[in-house]
Short mmCIF file of C-alpha atoms in Angstrom, two decimals:
data_model
loop_
_atom_site.label_atom_id
_atom_site.label_comp_id
_atom_site.label_asym_id
_atom_site.label_seq_id
_atom_site.Cartn_x
_atom_site.Cartn_y
_atom_site.Cartn_z
CA MET M 9 -81.72 320.14 -129.63
CA SER M 10 -78.56 319.71 -129.44
CA THR M 11 -76.99 316.04 -130.79
CA LYS M 12 -74.23 313.98 -129.30
CA GLU M 13 -71.38 313.43 -131.29
CA GLU M 14 -70.77 309.46 -131.19
CA THR M 15 -67.03 308.92 -130.59
CA PRO M 16 -65.38 305.48 -132.45
CA VAL M 17 -64.24 302.93 -129.84
CA ALA M 18 -61.21 301.96 -131.04
CA ASP M 19 -60.38 297.49 -131.45
CA GLY M 20 -57.83 298.08 -128.77
CA ASP M 21 -60.21 299.74 -126.62
CA LYS M 22 -63.37 297.20 -127.40
CA PRO M 23 -64.01 294.84 -124.16
CA GLN M 24 -63.05 291.71 -124.29
CA THR M 25 -65.27 288.66 -123.88
CA SER M 26 -64.61 284.68 -122.77
CA SER M 27 -66.66 282.25 -124.03
CA TRP M 28 -66.67 278.19 -123.52
CA LYS M 29 -63.28 277.54 -125.45
CA ASP M 30 -61.39 280.42 -123.22
CA TYR M 31 -62.03 278.02 -120.56
CA ILE M 32 -60.68 274.77 -122.29
CA TYR M 33 -58.39 276.30 -123.17
CA ASN M 34 -56.88 280.06 -122.56
CA PRO M 35 -54.41 281.22 -124.98
CA ARG M 36 -53.53 283.95 -123.21
CA THR M 37 -53.10 282.63 -119.49
CA GLY M 38 -52.37 279.24 -120.71
CA GLU M 39 -54.62 277.88 -118.25
CA PHE M 40 -56.58 274.35 -119.33
CA ILE M 41 -59.60 273.42 -117.92
CA GLY M 42 -58.77 276.68 -115.31
CA ARG M 43 -55.59 275.54 -114.10
CA THR M 44 -51.67 276.30 -115.55
CA ALA M 45 -48.95 273.24 -115.71
CA LYS M 46 -47.55 274.15 -112.66
CA SER M 47 -51.10 273.71 -110.91
CA TRP M 48 -51.66 270.58 -112.39
CA ALA M 49 -48.86 268.94 -111.98
CA LEU M 50 -48.81 269.81 -108.66
CA ILE M 51 -52.12 267.96 -108.40
CA LEU M 52 -50.21 264.88 -110.33
CA LEU M 53 -47.77 264.63 -107.64
CA PHE M 54 -50.06 264.77 -104.66
CA TYR M 55 -52.03 261.76 -105.93
CA LEU M 56 -49.36 259.97 -107.39
CA VAL M 57 -47.86 260.10 -104.27
CA PHE M 58 -51.23 259.46 -102.06
CA TYR M 59 -51.84 256.72 -103.65
CA GLY M 60 -48.46 254.81 -104.42
CA PHE M 61 -48.66 255.42 -100.50
CA LEU M 62 -51.94 253.75 -100.43
CA ALA M 63 -50.60 250.75 -101.94
CA GLY M 64 -47.30 250.30 -100.41
CA MET M 65 -49.29 250.52 -97.08
CA PHE M 66 -51.40 247.47 -98.68
CA THR M 67 -48.63 245.57 -100.14
CA LEU M 68 -47.21 245.38 -96.52
CA THR M 69 -50.20 244.61 -95.02
CA MET M 70 -50.78 241.65 -97.03
CA TRP M 71 -46.88 240.62 -96.84
CA VAL M 72 -46.97 240.80 -93.10
CA MET M 73 -50.68 238.95 -93.12
CA LEU M 74 -49.40 235.54 -95.35
CA GLN M 75 -45.91 235.63 -92.84
CA THR M 76 -48.67 234.21 -90.68
CA LEU M 77 -49.72 231.65 -92.66
CA ASP M 78 -49.11 228.10 -93.22
CA ASP M 79 -48.81 226.58 -96.59
CA ASN M 80 -49.75 223.26 -95.10
CA ILE M 81 -51.98 223.54 -92.04
CA PRO M 82 -54.54 226.45 -91.88
CA THR M 83 -53.52 229.05 -88.86
CA TYR M 84 -57.44 229.21 -87.36
CA ARG M 85 -58.99 225.60 -86.82
CA ASP M 86 -61.36 225.75 -84.51
CA ARG M 87 -64.43 226.09 -85.68
CA VAL M 88 -63.98 222.70 -86.93
CA ALA M 89 -62.90 220.45 -83.67
CA SER M 90 -64.93 216.69 -84.52
CA PRO M 91 -65.77 215.14 -87.94
CA GLY M 92 -68.71 214.89 -89.86
CA LEU M 93 -69.44 211.55 -91.26
CA VAL M 94 -70.68 210.39 -94.61
CA ILE M 95 -71.69 207.27 -96.77
CA ARG M 96 -70.31 205.52 -99.88
CA PRO M 97 -71.91 204.72 -101.73
CA ARG M 98 -72.85 208.38 -102.14
CA SER M 99 -75.97 208.48 -101.41
CA LEU M 100 -78.81 209.43 -98.43
CA ASP M 101 -81.44 206.83 -100.35
CA ILE M 102 -80.75 203.66 -100.88
CA VAL M 103 -83.28 202.27 -103.29
CA PHE M 104 -83.30 198.83 -105.35
CA ASN M 105 -84.45 195.58 -106.84
CA ARG M 106 -82.21 192.60 -105.47
CA THR M 107 -83.51 191.09 -108.23
CA ASP M 108 -82.96 193.93 -110.91
CA THR M 109 -78.80 194.35 -111.75
CA LYS M 110 -79.20 197.72 -113.57
CA GLN M 111 -80.79 198.89 -110.41
CA TYR M 112 -78.55 198.02 -107.65
CA GLY M 113 -75.67 197.94 -110.31
CA GLN M 114 -74.71 201.52 -109.81
CA TYR M 115 -74.73 200.86 -105.96
CA VAL M 116 -71.97 198.25 -106.55
CA GLN M 117 -70.34 200.16 -108.97
CA HIS M 118 -69.42 203.39 -106.98
CA LEU M 119 -67.85 201.19 -104.07
CA GLU M 120 -65.44 199.06 -106.25
CA ASN M 121 -64.13 202.28 -107.70
CA PHE M 122 -64.14 203.93 -104.50
CA LEU M 123 -62.22 201.10 -102.95
CA GLN M 124 -59.82 200.91 -105.67
CA GLN M 125 -57.46 203.50 -103.58
CA TYR M 126 -57.53 200.51 -101.21
CA ASN M 127 -56.70 197.36 -103.16
CA ASP M 128 -54.50 195.66 -101.20
CA THR M 129 -51.57 195.74 -104.15
CA VAL M 130 -51.36 199.82 -103.24
CA GLN M 131 -52.01 199.90 -99.68
CA GLU M 132 -49.13 197.48 -99.48
CA ARG M 133 -46.42 200.31 -100.62
CA ASN M 134 -47.82 202.17 -97.46
CA GLU M 135 -46.59 201.65 -93.53
CA LEU M 136 -47.48 198.84 -90.94
CA CYS M 137 -48.27 201.15 -88.01
CA MET M 138 -48.25 199.93 -84.43
CA VAL M 139 -52.00 199.18 -83.60
CA GLY M 140 -53.84 201.60 -80.83
CA GLU M 141 -50.67 203.98 -81.24
CA TYR M 142 -51.02 207.78 -82.91
CA TYR M 143 -48.70 207.41 -85.81
CA GLU M 144 -47.04 211.12 -85.32
CA GLN M 145 -44.78 212.66 -88.17
CA ASP M 146 -44.06 215.68 -86.72
CA ASP M 147 -40.61 215.97 -87.01
CA GLN M 148 -40.63 214.32 -90.63
CA GLU M 149 -41.11 216.07 -93.57
CA GLU M 150 -42.08 213.58 -96.15
CA LYS M 151 -45.42 212.15 -94.12
CA LYS M 152 -45.91 208.48 -93.93
CA VAL M 153 -49.48 206.26 -94.86
CA CYS M 154 -50.62 203.77 -92.67
CA GLN M 155 -51.55 200.45 -94.95
CA PHE M 156 -55.74 200.04 -94.84
CA LYS M 157 -56.40 196.98 -96.69
CA ARG M 158 -59.86 196.62 -98.40
CA SER M 159 -59.08 192.80 -97.31
CA LEU M 160 -59.86 194.24 -93.75
CA LEU M 161 -63.99 194.84 -95.00
CA ARG M 162 -64.15 191.05 -95.46
CA GLN M 163 -67.52 190.39 -96.70
CA CYS M 164 -68.05 194.33 -97.85
CA SER M 165 -64.75 194.00 -99.51
CA GLY M 166 -66.15 192.98 -102.63
CA LEU M 167 -63.57 190.90 -103.00
CA SER M 168 -65.38 187.25 -102.15
CA ASP M 169 -68.81 189.22 -103.24
CA THR M 170 -68.04 191.71 -106.01
CA THR M 171 -71.80 193.17 -105.34
CA PHE M 172 -71.18 193.75 -101.69
CA GLY M 173 -74.67 192.20 -100.25
CA TYR M 174 -76.83 194.20 -102.95
CA THR M 175 -77.87 190.60 -104.82
CA GLU M 176 -78.84 189.02 -101.86
CA GLY M 177 -80.53 191.77 -100.36
CA LYS M 178 -78.11 192.52 -97.36
CA PRO M 179 -76.86 195.68 -98.83
CA CYS M 180 -73.01 196.82 -97.30
CA VAL M 181 -72.45 200.56 -96.86
CA LEU M 182 -69.38 202.06 -95.94
CA VAL M 183 -68.98 205.00 -93.38
CA LYS M 184 -65.51 207.06 -92.60
CA MET M 185 -64.60 210.35 -91.00
CA ASN M 186 -64.08 213.35 -92.83
CA ARG M 187 -60.67 214.94 -92.92
CA ILE M 188 -59.26 216.94 -89.96
CA ILE M 189 -55.41 217.97 -89.50
CA GLY M 190 -54.23 217.17 -86.46
CA LEU M 191 -57.18 215.22 -85.47
CA LYS M 192 -56.44 212.58 -82.38
CA PRO M 193 -59.42 211.24 -81.01
CA ARG M 194 -58.87 210.00 -77.45
CA GLY M 195 -60.50 206.97 -75.77
CA ASP M 196 -61.69 204.03 -78.77
CA PRO M 197 -63.87 205.68 -81.77
CA TYR M 198 -65.92 203.03 -83.16
CA ILE M 199 -69.28 203.44 -85.72
CA ASN M 200 -72.48 202.48 -83.67
CA CYS M 201 -75.99 202.04 -85.78
CA THR M 202 -79.29 202.21 -85.15
CA ALA M 203 -82.60 201.46 -87.35
CA LYS M 204 -85.18 203.78 -85.96
CA ARG M 205 -88.22 201.33 -85.53
CA GLU M 206 -89.54 199.10 -82.84
CA SER M 207 -87.61 196.07 -83.32
CA PRO M 208 -83.09 196.01 -83.58
CA LEU M 209 -81.79 195.20 -87.05
CA GLN M 210 -78.76 192.71 -87.47
CA MET M 211 -75.93 193.67 -88.50
CA GLN M 212 -72.42 193.31 -88.96
CA TYR M 213 -68.93 195.60 -88.85
CA PHE M 214 -65.98 195.30 -90.24
CA PRO M 215 -63.13 195.58 -89.38
CA SER M 216 -64.40 194.15 -86.05
CA GLU M 217 -66.41 196.24 -84.13
CA GLY M 218 -66.43 198.67 -86.46
CA ARG M 219 -63.22 200.76 -85.28
CA PHE M 220 -61.33 203.39 -86.64
CA ASP M 221 -57.53 202.12 -84.97
CA LYS M 222 -55.92 205.58 -83.78
CA MET M 223 -52.82 204.59 -86.02
CA TYR M 224 -54.40 206.17 -88.82
CA PHE M 225 -54.19 209.68 -87.06
CA PRO M 226 -53.29 212.11 -87.09
CA TYR M 227 -53.53 213.41 -90.72
CA TYR M 228 -51.05 216.35 -91.89
CA GLY M 229 -52.78 217.50 -94.63
CA LYS M 230 -53.53 217.71 -98.52
CA ASN M 231 -49.55 218.79 -99.47
CA LEU M 232 -48.02 216.63 -96.68
CA HIS M 233 -49.87 213.12 -96.37
CA SER M 234 -50.84 213.12 -100.73
CA THR M 235 -51.32 209.73 -100.19
CA TYR M 236 -53.43 209.68 -96.68
CA VAL M 237 -56.57 207.50 -97.12
CA GLN M 238 -58.71 207.03 -94.05
CA PRO M 239 -59.97 204.42 -92.45
CA LEU M 240 -62.89 202.50 -93.92
CA VAL M 241 -66.01 200.68 -91.64
CA ALA M 242 -68.18 198.51 -93.52
CA VAL M 243 -71.75 198.12 -92.13
CA LYS M 244 -73.85 195.47 -93.71
CA LEU M 245 -77.19 195.20 -93.24
CA LEU M 246 -78.85 191.76 -92.69
CA LEU M 247 -82.17 192.51 -93.72
CA THR M 248 -85.08 189.43 -93.54
CA LYS M 249 -88.08 189.15 -96.23
CA GLU M 250 -89.80 190.73 -93.06
CA ASP M 251 -87.57 194.02 -93.76
CA TYR M 252 -88.46 194.21 -97.86
CA ASN M 253 -90.41 196.62 -99.64
CA ASN M 254 -90.10 198.96 -96.66
CA GLU M 255 -88.42 202.02 -96.30
CA LEU M 256 -85.57 201.59 -93.44
CA THR M 257 -84.36 204.80 -91.44
CA VAL M 258 -80.59 204.12 -90.78
CA GLU M 259 -78.78 206.30 -88.15
CA CYS M 260 -74.94 205.54 -87.67
CA LYS M 261 -72.76 207.23 -84.68
CA ILE M 262 -68.89 208.10 -83.82
CA GLU M 263 -69.09 206.91 -80.19
CA GLY M 264 -66.10 205.85 -77.73
CA SER M 265 -64.28 209.33 -77.79
CA ASP M 266 -64.73 212.32 -77.11
CA LEU M 267 -66.01 213.61 -80.77
CA ARG M 268 -68.81 215.05 -80.66
CA ASN M 269 -72.51 212.71 -82.38
CA SER M 270 -75.52 214.77 -81.35
CA ASP M 271 -75.05 218.88 -82.51
CA ASP M 272 -79.01 219.77 -83.29
CA ARG M 273 -77.22 221.95 -85.66
CA ASP M 274 -75.05 220.28 -87.89
CA LYS M 275 -77.27 216.85 -88.24
CA PHE M 276 -73.57 215.05 -90.00
CA LEU M 277 -71.81 215.88 -87.08
CA GLY M 278 -70.37 212.76 -85.95
CA ARG M 279 -73.25 211.43 -87.73
CA VAL M 280 -75.23 210.28 -90.47
CA THR M 281 -78.62 209.17 -91.03
CA PHE M 282 -80.00 207.69 -94.21
CA ARG M 283 -82.38 205.58 -95.96
CA VAL M 284 -82.68 201.88 -97.54
CA LYS M 285 -85.33 200.31 -99.26
CA VAL M 286 -85.00 196.71 -100.78
CA VAL M 287 -88.04 195.75 -103.24
CA GLU M 288 -88.22 192.34 -103.95
#
């Protein structure tokens, strides 16, 4: 039998094997994670230009959009064409014992705090406006405010009767409209309240007939009309002893104008419903 002599392989002729270390950095080719420095530079340059272009487009779009906006007046106001009604004190369930000061004191204090901005001394700084006419100030940079003195609310002003009728069981409720920029209601808007029962409930309205005068419209927004106060209508519920200890549901609506007050989807649009119960 013949035998083959195995020829030793020189060190330079040994097959080269690659490892995971070579994938991270290959010293023979200078590649890092499979790419050369030039390849990485081109990729970084591409993404830099690409995302820079996107950022520029976004900035330009935002700038163009901001040019269409007004700091004082919303661009789109068609979703709220009619105002909602709210009452003060801020409660839709007014329940109290007329002989217990602690029970109705919270309502009295809330009304007093709310009417501070309507104090005659404060309102005298505002303008005496023409009754029955819109007070339009489109061409004036600084918008002025028409006077609405709390003394106009008479028996519900808290001046002659500091308890607003709560101590005698004939509480006062203040009704106001929410602010809507540019609103100019047509007609002669007024508040009309009814009790949901068979016999009518006697009420008194202040100012006379519960009217919102046109001179308090339009409203120009919080920035331009910073000292603006909404006109109020005070409703004094003339409850009798027969009404005590019974819960009465009262609904107030704005009537006499083009403002909506019967939208089934929004129970506060042009109307407000609250409950009153006086305990003796």
